[in-house]
Coordinates of C-alpha atoms and ligand atoms in Angstrom, one line a residue:
X1 CA 4.2 52.1 -56.0
X2 CA 5.6 49.1 -54.2
X3 CA 8.4 48.9 -56.7
X4 CA 9.4 52.5 -56.1
X5 CA 9.3 51.9 -52.3
X6 CA 11.5 48.7 -52.5
X7 CA 13.9 50.6 -54.8
X8 CA 14.0 53.4 -52.3
X9 CA 14.8 51.1 -49.4
X10 CA 17.3 49.2 -51.4
X11 CA 19.1 52.4 -52.4
X12 CA 19.0 53.8 -48.9
X13 CA 20.5 50.7 -47.4
X14 CA 23.3 50.8 -50.0
X15 CA 24.0 54.4 -49.2
X16 CA 24.1 53.6 -45.4
X17 CA 26.3 50.7 -46.0
X18 CA 28.7 52.6 -48.2
X19 CA 28.8 55.4 -45.6
X20 CA 29.6 52.8 -42.9
X21 CA 32.4 51.4 -45.0
X22 CA 33.9 54.7 -45.7
X23 CA 33.6 55.7 -42.0
X24 CA 35.4 52.4 -41.1
X25 CA 38.0 53.2 -43.8
X26 CA 38.5 56.7 -42.4
X27 CA 39.0 55.4 -38.9
X28 CA 41.4 52.7 -40.1
X29 CA 43.4 55.3 -42.1
X30 CA 43.6 57.7 -39.1
X31 CA 44.7 54.9 -36.8
X32 CA 47.4 53.8 -39.3
X33 CA 48.7 57.3 -39.8
X34 CA 48.8 58.0 -36.1
X35 CA 50.5 54.6 -35.4
X36 CA 53.0 55.3 -38.1
X37 CA 53.7 58.7 -36.7
X38 CA 54.1 57.3 -33.1
X39 CA 56.4 54.5 -34.3
X40 CA 58.7 56.8 -36.3
X41 CA 59.0 59.3 -33.5
X42 CA 59.6 56.3 -31.2
X43 CA 62.9 55.6 -32.9
X44 CA 64.3 58.7 -31.5
X45 CA 62.9 58.1 -28.0
X46 CA 64.3 54.6 -28.1
X47 CA 67.8 55.7 -29.1
X48 CA 67.8 58.4 -26.5
X49 CA 66.8 56.0 -23.8
X50 CA 69.4 53.4 -24.7
X51 CA 72.1 56.2 -24.9
X52 CA 71.0 57.4 -21.4
X53 CA 71.5 53.9 -20.0
X54 CA 74.9 53.8 -21.5
X55 CA 74.3 51.4 -24.3
X56 CA 76.2 52.7 -27.3
X57 CA 74.8 50.6 -30.0
X58 CA 71.2 50.2 -30.9
X59 CA 71.4 46.4 -30.5
X60 CA 69.3 46.0 -27.4
X61 CA 65.8 44.7 -27.3
X62 CA 63.2 46.4 -25.1
X63 CA 60.6 44.4 -23.1
X64 CA 57.9 46.5 -21.6
X65 CA 56.1 45.4 -18.4
X66 CA 52.8 47.1 -17.8
X67 CA 52.5 47.2 -14.0
X68 CA 51.1 50.6 -12.9
X69 CA 51.4 49.6 -9.2
X70 CA 54.9 48.3 -9.3
X71 CA 55.9 49.8 -6.0
X72 CA 53.2 48.1 -3.9
X73 CA 55.3 45.3 -2.5
X74 CA 52.8 42.5 -2.8
X75 CA 52.8 39.0 -4.4
X76 CA 52.1 40.4 -7.9
X77 CA 55.2 42.6 -7.5
X78 CA 57.4 39.7 -6.4
X79 CA 56.5 38.0 -9.7
X80 CA 57.4 41.1 -11.7
X81 CA 60.7 41.7 -10.1
X82 CA 61.7 38.0 -10.1
X83 CA 61.0 37.9 -13.9
X84 CA 63.0 41.1 -14.6
X85 CA 65.9 39.9 -12.4
X86 CA 65.9 36.6 -14.3
X87 CA 65.9 38.3 -17.7
X88 CA 68.7 40.6 -16.6
X89 CA 70.7 37.5 -15.7
X90 CA 70.1 35.4 -18.8
X91 CA 69.6 38.1 -21.4
X92 CA 72.0 41.0 -21.0
X93 CA 70.8 42.3 -24.4
X94 CA 67.4 43.0 -23.2
X95 CA 66.4 46.2 -21.4
X96 CA 63.3 45.9 -19.2
X97 CA 61.0 48.8 -19.0
X98 CA 58.3 49.1 -16.4
X99 CA 55.3 51.3 -17.0
X100 CA 54.5 52.6 -13.6
X101 CA 52.1 55.1 -12.1
X102 CA 54.2 55.6 -9.0
X103 CA 55.1 59.1 -10.0
X104 CA 56.2 60.1 -6.5
X105 CA 58.9 57.4 -6.5
X106 CA 62.2 57.5 -8.3
X107 CA 64.1 54.7 -10.1
X108 CA 66.6 54.5 -7.3
X109 CA 64.0 54.4 -4.5
X110 CA 62.0 51.6 -6.3
X111 CA 65.2 49.5 -6.8
X112 CA 66.2 49.9 -3.2
X113 CA 62.7 49.0 -2.0
X114 CA 62.7 45.9 -4.1
X115 CA 66.1 45.0 -2.6
X116 CA 64.8 45.5 1.0
X117 CA 61.4 43.9 0.5
X118 CA 62.2 40.9 -1.7
X119 CA 66.0 40.6 -1.5
X120 CA 66.0 40.9 -5.3
X121 CA 68.9 42.8 -6.8
X122 CA 68.2 44.7 -10.0
X123 CA 70.8 46.1 -12.4
X124 CA 69.9 49.8 -13.1
X125 CA 71.7 49.7 -16.4
X126 CA 69.2 47.2 -17.8
X127 CA 66.1 48.8 -16.3
X128 CA 64.1 51.8 -17.1
X129 CA 60.8 53.3 -15.8
X130 CA 58.2 55.0 -17.8
X131 CA 56.1 57.0 -15.3
X132 CA 52.5 57.4 -16.2
X133 CA 50.4 60.4 -15.1
X134 CA 46.9 59.0 -15.5
X135 CA 46.9 56.1 -13.1
X136 CA 44.0 57.6 -11.3
X137 CA 41.9 56.4 -14.2
X138 CA 42.2 52.8 -13.1
X139 CA 41.7 53.4 -9.4
X140 CA 38.7 51.9 -7.7
X141 CA 37.6 55.2 -6.2
X142 CA 37.4 56.8 -9.7
X143 CA 34.6 54.4 -10.7
X144 CA 32.1 53.9 -7.9
X145 CA 29.7 52.4 -10.5
X146 CA 30.5 50.2 -13.5
X147 CA 33.9 49.6 -11.9
X148 CA 34.9 46.9 -14.4
X149 CA 34.0 48.9 -17.4
X150 CA 35.4 52.2 -16.0
X151 CA 38.7 50.6 -15.1
X152 CA 39.0 48.9 -18.4
X153 CA 38.5 52.0 -20.4
X154 CA 40.8 53.8 -18.0
X155 CA 43.5 51.2 -18.6
X156 CA 43.2 51.8 -22.4
X157 CA 43.9 55.5 -21.9
X158 CA 46.9 54.5 -19.7
X159 CA 48.1 52.2 -22.5
X160 CA 47.8 55.1 -24.9
X161 CA 49.9 57.3 -22.6
X162 CA 52.4 54.4 -22.4
X163 CA 52.7 54.1 -26.2
X164 CA 53.2 57.8 -26.7
X165 CA 56.1 57.7 -24.2
X166 CA 57.8 54.6 -25.4
X167 CA 57.0 51.6 -27.6
X168 CA 58.9 48.5 -26.6
X169 CA 59.6 45.4 -28.7
X170 CA 57.4 43.2 -26.6
X171 CA 54.6 44.3 -24.2
X172 CA 53.8 42.1 -21.2
X173 CA 51.0 42.9 -18.9
X174 CA 51.6 41.6 -15.4
X175 CA 48.7 43.2 -13.6
X176 CA 45.7 42.0 -15.5
X177 CA 44.8 45.0 -17.7
X178 CA 43.9 43.0 -20.8
X179 CA 42.0 45.9 -22.4
X180 CA 45.3 47.6 -22.9
X181 CA 46.1 45.0 -25.6
X182 CA 44.0 46.6 -28.3
X183 CA 45.7 49.9 -27.9
X184 CA 49.2 48.4 -27.9
X185 CA 48.4 46.2 -30.9
X186 CA 46.9 49.0 -32.9
X187 CA 49.3 51.8 -32.0
X188 CA 52.5 49.9 -31.3
X189 CA 51.9 47.0 -33.6
X190 CA 54.1 44.8 -31.4
X191 CA 53.5 41.3 -29.9
X192 CA 51.9 41.1 -26.5
X193 CA 52.1 38.7 -23.6
X194 CA 50.2 38.3 -20.3
X195 CA 50.9 36.9 -16.9
X196 CA 47.5 36.6 -15.3
X197 CA 47.0 36.3 -11.5
X198 CA 43.3 36.7 -11.6
X199 CA 40.8 36.9 -14.4
X200 CA 39.0 40.3 -14.6
X201 CA 35.7 38.5 -15.1
X202 CA 35.1 34.8 -15.0
X203 CA 32.6 32.5 -16.5
X204 CA 31.6 31.6 -12.9
X205 CA 30.7 35.2 -12.3
X206 CA 28.6 35.3 -15.4
X207 CA 26.8 32.1 -14.4
X208 CA 26.1 33.6 -11.0
X209 CA 24.6 36.7 -12.5
X210 CA 22.6 34.5 -14.8
X211 CA 21.1 32.4 -12.0
X212 CA 20.4 35.5 -10.0
X213 CA 18.4 36.8 -12.9
X214 CA 16.3 33.7 -13.1
X215 CA 15.8 33.8 -9.4
X216 CA 14.5 37.3 -9.6
X217 CA 12.2 36.5 -12.5
X218 CA 10.9 33.4 -10.9
X219 CA 10.3 35.1 -7.6
X220 CA 8.0 37.4 -9.5
X221 CA 9.7 40.5 -8.3
X222 CA 8.4 43.8 -9.6
X223 CA 9.3 44.0 -13.3
X224 CA 11.7 46.9 -12.9
X225 CA 14.0 44.8 -10.8
X226 CA 13.7 42.0 -13.3
X227 CA 14.6 44.4 -16.1
X228 CA 17.5 45.7 -14.0
X229 CA 19.0 42.3 -13.6
X230 CA 18.4 41.5 -17.2
X231 CA 20.3 44.7 -18.1
X232 CA 23.0 43.7 -15.7
X233 CA 23.3 40.3 -17.4
X234 CA 23.7 42.0 -20.8
X235 CA 26.3 44.3 -19.3
X236 CA 28.3 41.3 -18.0
X237 CA 27.9 39.3 -21.3
X238 CA 29.1 42.3 -23.3
X239 CA 32.0 42.8 -20.9
X240 CA 32.9 39.2 -21.1
X241 CA 32.8 39.3 -24.9
X242 CA 35.3 42.2 -25.0
X243 CA 37.5 40.6 -22.4
X244 CA 37.7 37.5 -24.5
X245 CA 38.6 39.6 -27.5
X246 CA 41.3 41.3 -25.5
X247 CA 42.9 38.2 -24.0
X248 CA 43.0 36.5 -27.4
X249 CA 45.1 39.5 -28.7
X250 CA 48.0 38.2 -26.6
X251 CA 50.5 35.9 -28.3
X252 CA 51.2 34.0 -25.0
X253 CA 49.4 33.8 -21.7
X254 CA 50.9 32.6 -18.4
X255 CA 48.8 32.1 -15.3
X256 CA 49.9 31.7 -11.6
X257 CA 48.0 28.6 -10.6
X258 CA 45.7 25.7 -11.7
X259 CA 42.7 27.7 -10.4
X260 CA 43.6 30.7 -12.6
X261 CA 44.3 28.4 -15.5
X262 CA 40.9 26.7 -15.3
X263 CA 39.3 30.1 -15.5
X264 CA 41.5 31.6 -18.1
X265 CA 41.2 28.5 -20.4
X266 CA 37.4 28.6 -20.2
X267 CA 37.6 32.3 -21.1
X268 CA 39.9 31.7 -24.0
X269 CA 37.4 29.2 -25.4
X270 CA 34.4 31.1 -24.4
X271 CA 31.8 31.7 -27.1
X272 CA 28.6 33.8 -26.9
X273 CA 26.8 33.2 -30.2
X274 CA 24.1 35.8 -29.6
X275 CA 26.5 38.6 -28.7
X276 CA 28.8 37.5 -31.6
X277 CA 25.8 37.7 -34.0
X278 CA 25.1 41.2 -32.9
X279 CA 28.7 42.0 -33.7
X280 CA 28.1 41.1 -37.4
X281 CA 26.0 44.2 -37.7
X282 CA 27.4 47.7 -38.4
X283 CA 28.7 49.6 -36.6
X284 CA 29.6 47.0 -34.0
X285 CA 31.4 44.8 -36.6
X286 CA 34.0 47.6 -36.7
X287 CA 35.0 46.7 -33.2
X288 CA 35.6 43.1 -34.2
X289 CA 37.5 44.1 -37.3
X290 CA 40.0 46.1 -35.2
X291 CA 41.0 43.2 -33.1
X292 CA 43.6 40.6 -33.9
X293 CA 43.3 37.1 -32.5
X294 CA 46.6 35.4 -31.7
X295 CA 46.2 33.6 -28.4
X296 CA 46.9 29.9 -27.9
X297 CA 43.9 27.9 -26.7
X298 CA 45.3 27.3 -23.3
X299 CA 47.4 29.2 -20.8
X300 CA 50.6 28.0 -19.3
X301 CA 51.0 27.7 -15.5
X302 CA 54.1 29.4 -14.2
X303 CA 54.0 29.3 -10.4
X304 CA 55.3 32.4 -8.6
X305 CA 58.4 31.7 -6.7
X306 CA 58.0 31.4 -2.9
X307 CA 60.7 32.5 -0.6
X308 CA 61.4 29.2 1.3
X309 CA 65.1 29.9 2.2
X310 CA 64.8 30.1 6.0
X311 CA 62.2 27.3 6.5
X312 CA 64.1 24.9 4.4
X313 CA 67.0 25.0 6.8
X314 CA 65.1 23.6 9.8
X315 CA 66.0 20.1 10.9
X316 CA 63.4 17.6 9.9
X317 CA 63.5 15.5 13.1
X318 CA 62.8 15.3 15.9
X319 CA 59.5 17.2 16.0
X320 CA 57.2 18.0 18.9
X321 CA 53.7 16.6 18.8
X322 CA 52.2 19.9 17.6
X323 CA 49.4 20.3 15.1
X324 CA 50.0 23.8 13.6
X325 CA 47.6 26.1 11.8
X326 CA 48.9 29.4 10.3
X327 CA 46.0 31.5 9.0
X328 CA 44.5 34.9 9.7
X329 CA 41.4 34.7 11.8
X330 CA 39.1 35.3 8.8
X331 CA 35.8 33.5 8.3
X332 CA 36.8 31.6 5.2
X333 CA 39.8 29.9 6.9
X334 CA 37.2 28.0 8.9
X335 CA 39.1 27.6 12.2
X336 CA 36.0 26.1 13.8
X337 CA 36.6 23.0 11.6
X338 CA 40.1 22.8 12.9
X339 CA 38.8 22.7 16.5
X340 CA 36.2 20.1 15.6
X341 CA 38.8 17.9 13.8
X342 CA 41.1 18.1 16.8
X343 CA 38.2 17.3 19.1
X344 CA 37.3 14.3 17.0
X345 CA 40.9 13.1 16.9
X346 CA 41.1 13.0 20.7
X347 CA 37.6 11.5 21.0
X348 CA 38.8 8.6 18.8
X349 CA 42.3 8.5 20.3
X350 CA 42.2 9.6 23.9
X351 CA 45.8 8.4 24.3
X352 CA 46.9 11.6 22.6
X353 CA 46.1 13.7 25.7
X354 CA 46.5 11.1 28.5
X355 CA 50.2 10.9 28.6
X356 CA 51.4 14.3 29.7
X357 CA 54.9 14.1 28.3
X358 CA 53.6 12.9 24.9
X359 CA 50.6 15.2 24.7
X360 CA 49.4 16.5 21.3
X361 CA 48.6 20.2 21.1
X362 CA 46.8 22.3 18.5
X363 CA 48.5 25.7 17.9
X364 CA 46.5 28.3 16.0
X365 CA 48.8 31.1 14.8
X366 CA 47.2 34.0 13.0
X367 CA 46.6 37.7 12.6
X368 CA 43.6 39.5 13.9
X369 CA 43.1 42.5 11.7
X370 CA 40.2 44.3 13.3
X371 CA 37.1 44.0 15.6
X372 CA 35.4 41.4 13.4
X373 CA 38.4 39.1 13.6
X374 CA 38.8 39.8 17.4
X375 CA 35.2 38.8 17.9
X376 CA 35.6 35.6 15.8
X377 CA 38.7 34.8 17.9
X378 CA 36.9 35.0 21.2
X379 CA 34.1 32.9 19.8
X380 CA 36.6 30.3 18.8
X381 CA 38.1 30.3 22.2
X382 CA 34.7 29.7 23.6
X383 CA 34.1 26.8 21.2
X384 CA 37.4 25.3 22.4
X385 CA 36.2 25.6 26.0
X386 CA 32.8 24.1 25.2
X387 CA 34.4 21.2 23.5
X388 CA 36.6 20.7 26.5
X389 CA 39.8 20.9 24.5
X390 CA 41.0 24.3 25.7
X391 CA 43.9 22.8 27.8
X392 CA 45.4 21.4 24.6
X393 CA 44.7 24.4 22.3
X394 CA 46.8 27.6 22.1
X395 CA 45.9 30.7 20.2
X396 CA 48.9 32.8 19.1
X397 CA 47.6 36.1 17.9
X398 CA 49.5 38.7 15.8
X399 CA 52.7 36.7 16.0
X400 CA 55.9 38.2 14.5
X401 CA 57.5 36.5 11.6
X402 CA 60.3 35.0 13.7
X403 CA 57.7 33.5 16.1
X404 CA 55.9 31.9 13.1
X405 CA 59.2 30.5 11.9
X406 CA 59.9 29.0 15.3
X407 CA 56.5 27.2 15.4
X408 CA 57.2 26.0 11.9
X409 CA 60.5 24.5 13.1
X410 CA 58.9 22.6 15.9
X411 CA 55.6 21.3 14.6
X412 CA 54.7 17.8 13.2
X413 CA 51.6 18.5 11.3
X414 CA 50.3 21.5 9.4
X415 CA 46.5 21.9 9.3
X416 CA 44.4 23.9 6.8
X417 CA 40.7 23.7 6.5
X418 CA 39.9 26.5 4.0
X419 CA 37.6 25.3 1.1
X420 CA 38.6 26.2 -2.4
X421 CA 41.6 28.2 -1.5
X422 CA 43.1 29.6 -4.7
X423 CA 46.6 28.9 -3.7
X424 CA 47.8 28.4 -0.1
X425 CA 51.2 29.9 0.6
X426 CA 51.0 28.7 4.2
X427 CA 50.9 25.1 3.0
X428 CA 54.0 25.6 0.8
X429 CA 55.7 27.0 4.0
X430 CA 54.6 24.0 6.0
X431 CA 56.2 21.7 3.5
X432 CA 59.4 23.7 3.1
X433 CA 59.7 23.6 6.9
X434 CA 59.3 19.9 6.9
X435 CA 55.8 20.0 8.4
X436 CA 53.5 17.4 6.9
X437 CA 50.4 19.1 5.6
X438 CA 46.8 18.0 6.1
X439 CA 44.6 20.3 4.0
X440 CA 41.1 20.5 2.6
X441 CA 40.8 18.5 -0.7
X442 CA 40.1 21.4 -3.0
X443 CA 41.7 24.4 -4.8
X444 CA 45.4 25.0 -4.8
X445 CA 46.3 22.5 -2.0
X446 CA 44.7 19.7 -4.0
X447 CA 45.8 20.6 -7.5
X448 CA 49.1 22.4 -7.1
X449 CA 50.7 21.9 -3.8
X450 CA 50.1 18.6 -2.0
X451 CA 50.7 16.3 -5.0
X452 CA 52.9 13.2 -5.2
X453 CA 56.6 13.6 -5.6
X454 CA 58.3 10.8 -7.5
X455 CA 55.0 9.0 -7.2
X456 CA 54.9 9.2 -3.4
X457 CA 52.9 11.1 -0.9
X458 CA 53.9 14.6 0.3
X459 CA 50.9 15.2 2.6
X460 CA 47.2 14.5 3.1
X461 CA 43.8 15.8 1.9
X462 CA 40.5 15.5 3.7
X463 CA 36.9 16.7 3.4
X464 CA 34.9 15.5 6.3
X465 CA 35.6 15.8 10.0
X466 CA 36.4 12.1 10.2
X467 CA 38.8 12.3 7.3
X468 CA 40.6 15.2 8.9
X469 CA 40.8 13.3 12.2
X470 CA 42.0 10.2 10.4
X471 CA 44.7 12.1 8.5
X472 CA 46.0 13.7 11.7
X473 CA 46.1 10.4 13.3
X474 CA 48.0 8.9 10.4
X475 CA 50.7 11.5 10.5
X476 CA 51.1 11.4 14.3
X477 CA 51.5 7.6 14.2
X478 CA 53.9 7.3 11.2
X479 CA 56.8 4.9 11.7
X480 CA 59.9 7.0 12.2
X481 CA 61.6 6.0 9.0
X482 CA 58.5 6.8 6.9
X483 CA 57.9 10.0 8.8
X484 CA 61.4 11.3 8.0
X485 CA 61.0 10.3 4.3
X486 CA 57.7 12.1 4.0
X487 CA 59.1 15.3 5.7
X488 CA 62.0 15.2 3.3
X489 CA 59.7 14.7 0.3
X490 CA 57.4 17.5 1.3
X491 CA 60.3 19.8 1.6
X492 CA 62.1 18.7 -1.6
X493 CA 58.9 19.1 -3.6
X494 CA 57.9 22.5 -2.2
X495 CA 61.3 24.0 -2.5
X496 CA 61.8 22.7 -6.0
X497 CA 58.4 23.4 -7.5
X498 CA 58.0 26.9 -6.1
X499 CA 61.7 27.9 -6.8
X500 CA 63.0 30.8 -8.8
X501 CA 64.6 28.3 -11.2
X502 CA 61.3 26.6 -12.0
X503 CA 59.8 30.1 -12.5
X504 CA 62.5 31.0 -14.9
X505 CA 62.0 27.7 -16.8
X506 CA 58.3 28.5 -17.1
X507 CA 59.1 32.0 -18.6
X508 CA 61.6 30.4 -21.0
X509 CA 58.9 28.0 -22.2
X510 CA 56.4 30.8 -22.7
X511 CA 58.4 31.9 -25.8
X512 CA 58.8 35.5 -24.7
X513 CA 62.3 35.5 -26.1
X514 CA 61.2 34.6 -29.6
X515 CA 58.5 37.3 -29.6
X516 CA 60.9 40.0 -28.2
X517 CA 63.5 39.2 -30.9
X518 CA 61.1 38.7 -33.7
X519 CA 59.4 42.0 -33.5
X520 CA 60.2 44.7 -36.0
X521 CA 59.3 47.9 -34.3
X522 CA 62.9 49.1 -34.1
X523 CA 63.8 48.4 -37.7
Ligands
NAG1 C1 47.5 34.1 -8.0 O1 47.0 35.4 -7.8 C2 45.8 35.5 -7.0 C3 45.3 36.9 -7.1 O2 46.3 37.8 -6.7 C4 46.2 35.0 -5.6 O3 45.0 35.0 -4.8 C5 46.8 33.7 -5.6 O4 47.3 33.3 -4.3 C6 47.9 33.6 -6.6 N1 48.5 32.3 -6.7 C7 49.7 32.0 -6.5 C8 50.1 30.6 -6.8 O5 50.5 32.8 -6.0
NAG2 C1 46.4 42.4 16.5 O1 46.7 43.5 15.5 C2 45.5 44.3 15.2 C3 45.9 45.3 14.1 O2 47.3 45.7 14.2 C4 45.1 45.0 16.5 O3 44.0 45.9 16.2 C5 44.7 44.0 17.5 O4 44.3 44.6 18.8 C6 45.8 43.0 17.8 N1 45.3 42.0 18.6 C7 46.1 41.4 19.6 C8 45.4 40.4 20.4 O5 47.2 41.7 19.8
NAG3 C1 37.4 43.8 9.3 O1 38.0 43.7 8.0 C2 37.3 42.9 7.1 C3 38.2 42.8 5.8 O2 38.8 43.9 5.4 C4 36.0 43.6 6.7 O3 35.2 42.8 5.9 C5 35.2 43.8 8.1 O4 34.0 44.5 7.8 C6 36.0 44.6 9.1 N1 35.3 44.7 10.3 C7 35.3 45.8 11.1 C8 34.5 45.7 12.3 O5 35.9 46.8 10.7
NAG4 C1 66.3 30.0 -19.6 O1 66.9 30.3 -20.9 C2 68.1 31.0 -20.8 C3 68.6 31.4 -22.2 O2 68.4 30.4 -23.1 C4 69.2 30.0 -20.2 O3 70.4 30.7 -20.0 C5 68.6 29.6 -18.8 O4 69.5 28.7 -18.2 C6 67.2 29.1 -18.9 N1 66.8 28.8 -17.5 C7 66.2 27.7 -17.1 C8 65.9 27.5 -15.7 O5 66.0 26.7 -17.9

């Protein structure tokens, strides 16, 4: 009896296994046939496009940039257009194609907006747009719940739409839609690159969910809430697992800062043994079998170029005794710490306010977006009054760009107190303007911006109130020669490191050229 039963179970599991294998095989065959069909019909689309652009021979290579919001005019778009302009300059045999969801815009209107917004000139002959109809699938509002998952699946659909319209020789995602890579790899069978501004999900985020789960459990909350947070943790772990599989599909990965590199590197090396073990079991193993893993173990930092042209023309000396802060009146900027540091400075060095012609002033320039900011602003003004420093502090609200520039041309010291700022464009601007920065010792200002140039200081870091006051005093009392040298170094460093040339060099080193030339989709 037992024998028959064992035989039965054994037989059944073989049948199931065989069925699973054949299902997998069928899916694989369908994918291959569909991909083959797409790629052969792409040859016609490709020649038509090149002919339309006026390229008589089919010798051009096509690099596709996946940037559904290419007309938004933000920092991510500056990166996109600077990269394309550089490629147009150095590689006239490459046609750049942008996959965009801006269906209401035209090629001409986008090109002229880029010119007006970023002062970047694009050659229309080497640029083409593939307009996508289904961008709504990646919009926040489409996915009020399970936003991460919804947008990721939406982006895969968008990638499919892209591949049916045109398969490039190299696909580069510049907006952070890593889930598109599976579709592009399977259907287009082309190499993939990524420029990551911000990881979709980070190991930090996972750790936070994990600790919240324990907190819930420990606090003895009703079991449903504990179950809920456990489910949430599983959701995040699965999501992370697939995100890692996606990123590793790329052949090269660039990131915009040290902060992002730290996160992306820990994602590229992330390993979840439990979830991985689950993916050894059919049918989940199918998901693993359909991904290719190419990525390097570490991402390359390619800093976005900053526009420092105007600031870098200001004269370095003489400067007024102005401590300048340029930051929106948001809570994380921590303006209160700036007031406290200034208060401590004149507590320790009353001479800075005694002499009226040599008086030090703190100027806080920043935007106030709405009622919350306005309320914070009036609280800050009250704090200044309470500290008795209000005669030496000036708030400049909603200043125009020329006004900001004029403060940058006059100030001595640039102050920033935000903790863990990812980057800190305001500090790059201080330095380019020749204003010596004093910033919190964390994030971008610590790792990327205020770093030695030729082994010498370009500014100061501080953590505590006393360190801030001390650094401010140091800058204000620098000997003239040393002061001039430091202003010069700060400018030289900021202008060089965050220049377009440096950006171009980073792209060169990413190896995109080899991948674009080595691919075989057009042959
Ligand atoms: C990188 O991108 C993130 C997200 O858009 C942004 O907050 C950060 O400032 C960027 N860093 C640089 C160096 O531009
Ligand atoms: C600053 O601009 C915001 C938004 O444009 C506006 O609501 C606010 O009233 C302005 N504040 C001042 C002081 O000008
Ligand atoms: C002001 O804007 C911030 C950021 O968008 C938001 O968090 C805050 O709730 C807004 N406050 C008001 C009163 O609208
Ligand atoms: C990048 O590579 C191209 C092609 O080899 C070259 O012309 C260009 O000068 C390089 N740019 C930089 C900044 O190294």
